[in-house]
PDB file of C-alpha atoms in Angstrom:
ATOM      1  CA  MET E1464       5.496 -13.305 -20.639  1.00 43.00           C
ATOM      2  CA  LEU E1465       7.136 -11.350 -23.441  1.00 45.00           C
ATOM      3  CA  ASN E1466       5.343 -10.090 -26.499  1.00 53.00           C
ATOM      4  CA  ARG E1467       6.366 -10.883 -30.030  1.00 57.00           C
ATOM      5  CA  HIS E1468       8.586  -7.801 -30.379  1.00 58.00           C
ATOM      6  CA  ALA E1469      10.935  -8.844 -27.567  1.00 63.00           C
ATOM      7  CA  ARG E1470      10.692 -12.624 -27.888  1.00 67.00           C
ATOM      8  CA  GLY E1471      13.357 -12.917 -30.599  1.00 71.00           C
ATOM      9  CA  PHE E1472      15.935 -11.066 -28.520  1.00 73.00           C
ATOM     10  CA  PHE E1473      15.295 -13.071 -25.363  1.00 74.00           C
ATOM     11  CA  THR E1474      15.187 -16.353 -27.262  1.00 79.00           C
ATOM     12  CA  ALA E1475      18.726 -15.698 -28.468  1.00 81.00           C
ATOM     13  CA  LEU E1476      19.771 -14.547 -24.987  1.00 84.00           C
ATOM     14  CA  PHE E1477      18.427 -17.553 -23.081  1.00 87.00           C
ATOM     15  CA  SER E1478      19.019 -20.333 -25.629  1.00 90.00           C
ATOM     16  CA  PRO E1479      22.445 -21.294 -24.158  1.00 92.00           C
ATOM     17  CA  LEU E1480      20.907 -21.576 -20.682  1.00 90.00           C
ATOM     18  CA  ALA E1481      17.984 -23.612 -22.017  1.00 91.00           C
ATOM     19  CA  ARG E1482      20.381 -25.947 -23.836  1.00 92.00           C
ATOM     20  CA  TRP E1483      22.451 -26.418 -20.675  1.00 93.00           C
ATOM     21  CA  LEU E1484      19.390 -27.175 -18.535  1.00 91.00           C
ATOM     22  CA  LEU E1485      18.297 -29.845 -20.990  1.00 91.00           C
ATOM     23  CA  LYS E1486      21.808 -31.282 -20.994  1.00 92.00           C
ATOM     24  CA  ILE E1487      21.769 -31.796 -17.212  1.00 94.00           C
ATOM     25  CA  GLY E1488      18.315 -33.376 -17.339  1.00 92.00           C
ATOM     26  CA  VAL E1489      16.024 -30.518 -16.307  1.00 93.00           C
ATOM     27  CA  SER E1490      12.617 -30.655 -18.000  1.00 91.00           C
ATOM     28  CA  PRO E1491      10.617 -27.683 -19.333  1.00 91.00           C
ATOM     29  CA  ASP E1492       7.847 -28.538 -16.857  1.00 92.00           C
ATOM     30  CA  ALA E1493      10.286 -28.287 -13.944  1.00 94.00           C
ATOM     31  CA  VAL E1494      11.382 -24.829 -15.108  1.00 94.00           C
ATOM     32  CA  THR E1495       7.739 -23.735 -15.364  1.00 93.00           C
ATOM     33  CA  ILE E1496       6.967 -24.936 -11.831  1.00 95.00           C
ATOM     34  CA  VAL E1497      10.116 -23.496 -10.228  1.00 96.00           C
ATOM     35  CA  GLY E1498       9.602 -20.184 -11.997  1.00 95.00           C
ATOM     36  CA  THR E1499       6.044 -19.939 -10.723  1.00 96.00           C
ATOM     37  CA  LEU E1500       7.111 -20.796  -7.173  1.00 97.00           C
ATOM     38  CA  GLY E1501       9.754 -18.062  -7.316  1.00 96.00           C
ATOM     39  CA  VAL E1502       7.222 -15.456  -8.434  1.00 96.00           C
ATOM     40  CA  VAL E1503       4.750 -16.534  -5.751  1.00 97.00           C
ATOM     41  CA  ILE E1504       7.393 -16.389  -3.010  1.00 96.00           C
ATOM     42  CA  GLY E1505       8.574 -12.968  -4.140  1.00 96.00           C
ATOM     43  CA  ALA E1506       5.050 -11.605  -4.318  1.00 97.00           C
ATOM     44  CA  LEU E1507       3.587 -13.151  -1.163  1.00 97.00           C
ATOM     45  CA  VAL E1508       6.637 -12.948   1.100  1.00 97.00           C
ATOM     46  CA  PHE E1509       8.656  -9.871   0.069  1.00 97.00           C
ATOM     47  CA  TYR E1510       5.752  -7.597  -0.925  1.00 97.00           C
ATOM     48  CA  PRO E1511       3.667  -8.056   2.257  1.00 97.00           C
ATOM     49  CA  LEU E1512       6.789  -7.231   4.259  1.00 97.00           C
ATOM     50  CA  GLY E1513       7.135  -3.943   2.397  1.00 97.00           C
ATOM     51  CA  GLN E1514      10.226  -5.072   0.468  1.00 97.00           C
ATOM     52  CA  LEU E1515       8.891  -3.831  -2.868  1.00 97.00           C
ATOM     53  CA  TRP E1516      12.267  -3.286  -4.554  1.00 97.00           C
ATOM     54  CA  TRP E1517      13.880  -6.553  -3.449  1.00 97.00           C
ATOM     55  CA  GLY E1518      10.669  -8.408  -4.084  1.00 97.00           C
ATOM     56  CA  THR E1519      10.583  -7.086  -7.638  1.00 97.00           C
ATOM     57  CA  LEU E1520      14.199  -8.129  -8.244  1.00 96.00           C
ATOM     58  CA  PHE E1521      13.447 -11.579  -6.842  1.00 96.00           C
ATOM     59  CA  ILE E1522      10.353 -11.954  -9.027  1.00 96.00           C
ATOM     60  CA  THR E1523      12.204 -10.733 -12.119  1.00 92.00           C
ATOM     61  CA  ALA E1524      14.860 -13.407 -11.603  1.00 90.00           C
ATOM     62  CA  PHE E1525      12.169 -16.085 -11.952  1.00 92.00           C
ATOM     63  CA  ILE E1526       9.718 -14.556 -14.378  1.00 87.00           C
ATOM     64  CA  PHE E1527      11.936 -15.269 -17.384  1.00 84.00           C
ATOM     65  CA  SER E1528      11.245 -18.958 -16.814  1.00 87.00           C
ATOM     66  CA  ASP E1529       8.203 -18.272 -18.976  1.00 81.00           C
ATOM     67  CA  VAL E1530      10.567 -17.754 -21.897  1.00 85.00           C
ATOM     68  CA  ILE E1531      13.106 -20.447 -20.998  1.00 90.00           C
ATOM     69  CA  ASP E1532      10.601 -23.300 -20.699  1.00 89.00           C
ATOM     70  CA  GLY E1533       9.232 -22.489 -24.151  1.00 86.00           C
ATOM     71  CA  ILE E1534      12.728 -22.486 -25.674  1.00 89.00           C
ATOM     72  CA  MET E1535      13.458 -25.831 -24.022  1.00 90.00           C
ATOM     73  CA  ALA E1536      10.227 -27.333 -25.330  1.00 87.00           C
ATOM     74  CA  ARG E1537      11.040 -26.217 -28.863  1.00 86.00           C
ATOM     75  CA  MET E1538      14.548 -27.644 -28.601  1.00 88.00           C
ATOM     76  CA  GLN E1539      13.029 -30.977 -27.628  1.00 85.00           C
ATOM     77  CA  HIS E1540      10.400 -30.613 -30.343  1.00 78.00           C
ATOM     78  CA  ARG E1541       7.827 -30.812 -27.571  1.00 73.00           C
ATOM     79  CA  GLY E1542       4.861 -28.530 -27.646  1.00 65.00           C
ATOM     80  CA  GLY E1543       1.459 -29.990 -27.301  1.00 73.00           C
ATOM     81  CA  ARG E1544      -1.528 -29.361 -25.167  1.00 82.00           C
ATOM     82  CA  TRP E1545      -0.078 -30.457 -21.820  1.00 86.00           C
ATOM     83  CA  GLY E1546       2.728 -27.909 -21.819  1.00 84.00           C
ATOM     84  CA  ASN E1547       0.340 -25.191 -22.966  1.00 84.00           C
ATOM     85  CA  PHE E1548      -2.143 -26.091 -20.227  1.00 89.00           C
ATOM     86  CA  LEU E1549       0.466 -26.172 -17.461  1.00 91.00           C
ATOM     87  CA  ASP E1550       2.050 -22.911 -18.555  1.00 89.00           C
ATOM     88  CA  SER E1551      -1.271 -21.060 -18.840  1.00 88.00           C
ATOM     89  CA  THR E1552      -2.555 -22.375 -15.505  1.00 92.00           C
ATOM     90  CA  LEU E1553       0.580 -21.447 -13.579  1.00 94.00           C
ATOM     91  CA  ASP E1554       0.670 -18.042 -15.285  1.00 91.00           C
ATOM     92  CA  ARG E1555      -2.673 -17.319 -13.629  1.00 92.00           C
ATOM     93  CA  VAL E1556      -1.252 -18.381 -10.241  1.00 95.00           C
ATOM     94  CA  ALA E1557       1.752 -16.071 -10.673  1.00 94.00           C
ATOM     95  CA  ASP E1558      -0.391 -13.128 -11.808  1.00 93.00           C
ATOM     96  CA  GLY E1559      -2.782 -13.564  -8.898  1.00 94.00           C
ATOM     97  CA  ALA E1560       0.070 -13.729  -6.383  1.00 96.00           C
ATOM     98  CA  LEU E1561       1.668 -10.585  -7.796  1.00 96.00           C
ATOM     99  CA  PHE E1562      -1.381  -8.354  -7.455  1.00 97.00           C
ATOM    100  CA  ALA E1563      -2.388  -9.997  -4.172  1.00 97.00           C
ATOM    101  CA  GLY E1564       1.029  -9.244  -2.677  1.00 98.00           C
ATOM    102  CA  VAL E1565       0.740  -5.580  -3.626  1.00 98.00           C
ATOM    103  CA  ALA E1566      -2.767  -5.436  -2.175  1.00 98.00           C
ATOM    104  CA  VAL E1567      -1.752  -7.063   1.118  1.00 98.00           C
ATOM    105  CA  TRP E1568       1.068  -4.576   1.705  1.00 97.00           C
ATOM    106  CA  PHE E1569      -0.989  -1.491   0.978  1.00 98.00           C
ATOM    107  CA  PHE E1570      -3.927  -2.750   3.040  1.00 97.00           C
ATOM    108  CA  THR E1571      -1.537  -3.212   5.991  1.00 97.00           C
ATOM    109  CA  GLY E1572       1.894  -1.615   6.475  1.00 95.00           C
ATOM    110  CA  GLY E1573       1.691   0.456   3.312  1.00 96.00           C
ATOM    111  CA  ALA E1574      -1.436   2.122   4.678  1.00 95.00           C
ATOM    112  CA  ASN E1575      -2.839   3.090   1.296  1.00 97.00           C
ATOM    113  CA  PRO E1576      -6.225   1.403   0.745  1.00 97.00           C
ATOM    114  CA  ALA E1577      -6.690   3.129  -2.627  1.00 98.00           C
ATOM    115  CA  VAL E1578      -3.632   1.377  -4.084  1.00 98.00           C
ATOM    116  CA  ALA E1579      -4.691  -1.909  -2.476  1.00 98.00           C
ATOM    117  CA  ILE E1580      -8.196  -1.725  -3.948  1.00 98.00           C
ATOM    118  CA  ALA E1581      -6.791  -0.839  -7.364  1.00 98.00           C
ATOM    119  CA  ALA E1582      -4.529  -3.906  -7.166  1.00 97.00           C
ATOM    120  CA  VAL E1583      -7.505  -6.131  -6.317  1.00 97.00           C
ATOM    121  CA  VAL E1584      -9.480  -4.724  -9.246  1.00 97.00           C
ATOM    122  CA  CYS E1585      -6.514  -5.440 -11.546  1.00 95.00           C
ATOM    123  CA  LEU E1586      -6.323  -8.969 -10.188  1.00 95.00           C
ATOM    124  CA  VAL E1587     -10.008  -9.643 -10.875  1.00 95.00           C
ATOM    125  CA  LEU E1588     -10.074  -8.046 -14.315  1.00 94.00           C
ATOM    126  CA  GLY E1589      -6.833  -9.788 -15.282  1.00 91.00           C
ATOM    127  CA  MET E1590      -8.452 -13.139 -14.486  1.00 93.00           C
ATOM    128  CA  VAL E1591     -11.495 -12.193 -16.564  1.00 94.00           C
ATOM    129  CA  VAL E1592      -9.268 -11.209 -19.499  1.00 92.00           C
ATOM    130  CA  SER E1593      -7.636 -14.637 -19.417  1.00 91.00           C
ATOM    131  CA  TYR E1594     -10.901 -16.489 -18.861  1.00 93.00           C
ATOM    132  CA  ALA E1595     -12.610 -14.745 -21.759  1.00 94.00           C
ATOM    133  CA  ARG E1596      -9.944 -15.967 -24.161  1.00 92.00           C
ATOM    134  CA  ALA E1597      -9.867 -19.483 -22.713  1.00 92.00           C
ATOM    135  CA  LYS E1598     -13.638 -19.856 -22.820  1.00 94.00           C
ATOM    136  CA  ALA E1599     -13.800 -18.475 -26.354  1.00 95.00           C
ATOM    137  CA  GLU E1600     -11.215 -20.956 -27.558  1.00 92.00           C
ATOM    138  CA  ALA E1601     -12.981 -23.817 -25.772  1.00 91.00           C
ATOM    139  CA  LEU E1602     -16.117 -22.931 -27.763  1.00 93.00           C
ATOM    140  CA  GLY E1603     -14.210 -22.784 -31.041  1.00 93.00           C
ATOM    141  CA  PHE E1604     -13.859 -18.998 -31.295  1.00 95.00           C
ATOM    142  CA  HIS E1605     -10.779 -16.792 -31.379  1.00 92.00           C
ATOM    143  CA  ALA E1606     -10.322 -13.980 -28.856  1.00 91.00           C
ATOM    144  CA  ASN E1607      -6.623 -13.137 -28.969  1.00 88.00           C
ATOM    145  CA  VAL E1608      -7.287  -9.400 -29.091  1.00 89.00           C
ATOM    146  CA  GLY E1609      -7.053  -6.494 -26.698  1.00 86.00           C
ATOM    147  CA  ILE E1610      -4.836  -3.682 -25.483  1.00 86.00           C
ATOM    148  CA  ALA E1611      -3.892  -5.273 -22.144  1.00 76.00           C
ATOM    149  CA  GLU E1612      -2.006  -8.466 -22.852  1.00 75.00           C
ATOM    150  CA  ARG E1613      -0.213 -10.240 -19.999  1.00 80.00           C
ATOM    151  CA  ALA E1614       3.215  -8.870 -20.906  1.00 77.00           C
ATOM    152  CA  GLU E1615       2.094  -5.258 -20.678  1.00 76.00           C
ATOM    153  CA  ARG E1616       0.323  -5.843 -17.358  1.00 83.00           C
ATOM    154  CA  LEU E1617       3.282  -7.550 -15.717  1.00 88.00           C
ATOM    155  CA  VAL E1618       5.984  -5.190 -16.940  1.00 88.00           C
ATOM    156  CA  SER E1619       3.980  -2.148 -15.860  1.00 91.00           C
ATOM    157  CA  VAL E1620       3.194  -3.326 -12.357  1.00 94.00           C
ATOM    158  CA  LEU E1621       6.668  -4.770 -11.698  1.00 95.00           C
ATOM    159  CA  VAL E1622       8.578  -1.686 -12.825  1.00 95.00           C
ATOM    160  CA  VAL E1623       6.410   0.810 -10.947  1.00 97.00           C
ATOM    161  CA  THR E1624       6.123  -1.356  -7.804  1.00 97.00           C
ATOM    162  CA  GLY E1625       9.891  -1.792  -7.706  1.00 97.00           C
ATOM    163  CA  PHE E1626      10.562   1.932  -7.968  1.00 97.00           C
ATOM    164  CA  THR E1627       7.878   2.621  -5.372  1.00 97.00           C
ATOM    165  CA  GLY E1628      10.059   0.599  -3.038  1.00 96.00           C
ATOM    166  CA  LEU E1629      12.904   3.013  -3.801  1.00 97.00           C
ATOM    167  CA  GLY E1630      10.860   6.089  -2.961  1.00 96.00           C
ATOM    168  CA  LEU E1631       8.673   6.751  -5.989  1.00 96.00           C
ATOM    169  CA  PRO E1632       5.402   8.298  -4.707  1.00 97.00           C
ATOM    170  CA  SER E1633       2.728   5.655  -4.287  1.00 97.00           C
ATOM    171  CA  VAL E1634       0.327   7.831  -6.281  1.00 97.00           C
ATOM    172  CA  VAL E1635       2.283   6.803  -9.401  1.00 97.00           C
ATOM    173  CA  LEU E1636       1.566   3.159  -8.598  1.00 97.00           C
ATOM    174  CA  PHE E1637      -2.085   4.012  -8.007  1.00 98.00           C
ATOM    175  CA  VAL E1638      -2.387   5.740 -11.377  1.00 97.00           C
ATOM    176  CA  THR E1639      -0.592   2.841 -13.089  1.00 97.00           C
ATOM    177  CA  LEU E1640      -2.941   0.295 -11.524  1.00 97.00           C
ATOM    178  CA  CYS E1641      -5.975   2.378 -12.494  1.00 97.00           C
ATOM    179  CA  LEU E1642      -4.755   2.546 -16.087  1.00 95.00           C
ATOM    180  CA  LEU E1643      -4.129  -1.205 -16.076  1.00 95.00           C
ATOM    181  CA  ALA E1644      -7.623  -1.823 -14.729  1.00 95.00           C
ATOM    182  CA  ALA E1645      -9.142   0.399 -17.405  1.00 96.00           C
ATOM    183  CA  ALA E1646      -7.093  -1.306 -20.133  1.00 93.00           C
ATOM    184  CA  SER E1647      -8.135  -4.720 -18.824  1.00 93.00           C
ATOM    185  CA  LEU E1648     -11.784  -3.709 -18.865  1.00 95.00           C
ATOM    186  CA  VAL E1649     -11.446  -2.497 -22.448  1.00 95.00           C
ATOM    187  CA  THR E1650      -9.769  -5.790 -23.353  1.00 93.00           C
ATOM    188  CA  VAL E1651     -12.648  -7.779 -21.854  1.00 94.00           C
ATOM    189  CA  ILE E1652     -15.119  -5.727 -23.885  1.00 96.00           C
ATOM    190  CA  GLN E1653     -13.013  -6.183 -27.035  1.00 95.00           C
ATOM    191  CA  ARG E1654     -12.937  -9.948 -26.548  1.00 95.00           C
ATOM    192  CA  ILE E1655     -16.667 -10.145 -25.907  1.00 96.00           C
ATOM    193  CA  ALA E1656     -17.345  -8.097 -29.035  1.00 96.00           C
ATOM    194  CA  THR E1657     -14.960 -10.234 -31.097  1.00 96.00           C
ATOM    195  CA  VAL E1658     -16.619 -13.469 -30.037  1.00 96.00           C
ATOM    196  CA  HIS E1659     -20.079 -11.984 -30.561  1.00 96.00           C
ATOM    197  CA  ARG E1660     -19.189 -11.072 -34.149  1.00 94.00           C
ATOM    198  CA  GLN E1661     -17.914 -14.572 -34.781  1.00 95.00           C
ATOM    199  CA  SER E1662     -21.064 -16.104 -33.302  1.00 94.00           C
ATOM    200  CA  LEU E1663     -23.220 -14.074 -35.682  1.00 92.00           C
ATOM    201  CA  GLU E1664     -21.323 -15.555 -38.612  1.00 88.00           C
ATOM    202  CA  GLU E1665     -22.182 -19.119 -37.617  1.00 79.00           C
ATOM    203  CA  PRO E1666     -24.747 -20.958 -39.761  1.00 73.00           C
ATOM    204  CA  ASP E1667     -28.187 -21.350 -38.197  1.00 61.00           C
ATOM    205  CA  GLY E1668     -28.398 -24.294 -35.862  1.00 48.00           C
ATOM    206  CA  THR E1669     -24.657 -24.655 -35.363  1.00 51.00           C
ATOM    207  CA  ALA E1670     -24.128 -22.113 -32.614  1.00 46.00           C
ATOM    208  CA  SER E1671     -22.190 -23.460 -29.671  1.00 45.00           C
ATOM    209  CA  GLU E1672     -24.257 -24.464 -26.681  1.00 49.00           C
ATOM    210  CA  ARG E1673     -24.122 -21.987 -23.823  1.00 50.00           C
ATOM    211  CA  ALA E1674     -22.477 -23.189 -20.653  1.00 49.00           C
ATOM    212  CA  ALA E1675     -22.285 -21.735 -17.203  1.00 49.00           C
TER     213      ALA E1675
END
């Protein structure tokens, strides 16, 4: 989940753990799957029960699997399309569970529909951000642009949700989610514009076929 500025630090931090996991026979795919399950459990069990702080700590303990599995794959000189596909697919599951858990709590015991709706909007726009890039790449374009990358979205919502569980006013979470939604919308527009510019540069008759 980490951006390029923090990846070097965490690679050095988690390399001994990654090396040990490989030594005892754990595969990068297993780490990816277990990490995703941990995030989903934290988001869909702790959050709906109103345990925002403990849920955030639980999720944080698993979310670094997204770094560890990549380190393990590089140590094994394994990259490839399968690992990339599995990681990207399960990232979407984890992201969806995170925002869904926040929404469920504030629609129910949290009694704050505004925060819940903002979380749902973030969930939807976050999926569109990811889909726009995936579809662009499937068509041969590049769309790795935007102000709301996954790392920024996750860090923001986890930090503020956790402190909301410790008494931070829920209005701060609402504002954070609104800003995330706005940033995600801008990112979608940026990616659409980027792909549109690339499509205009294609020679006549070679434009990719539109698909639903």
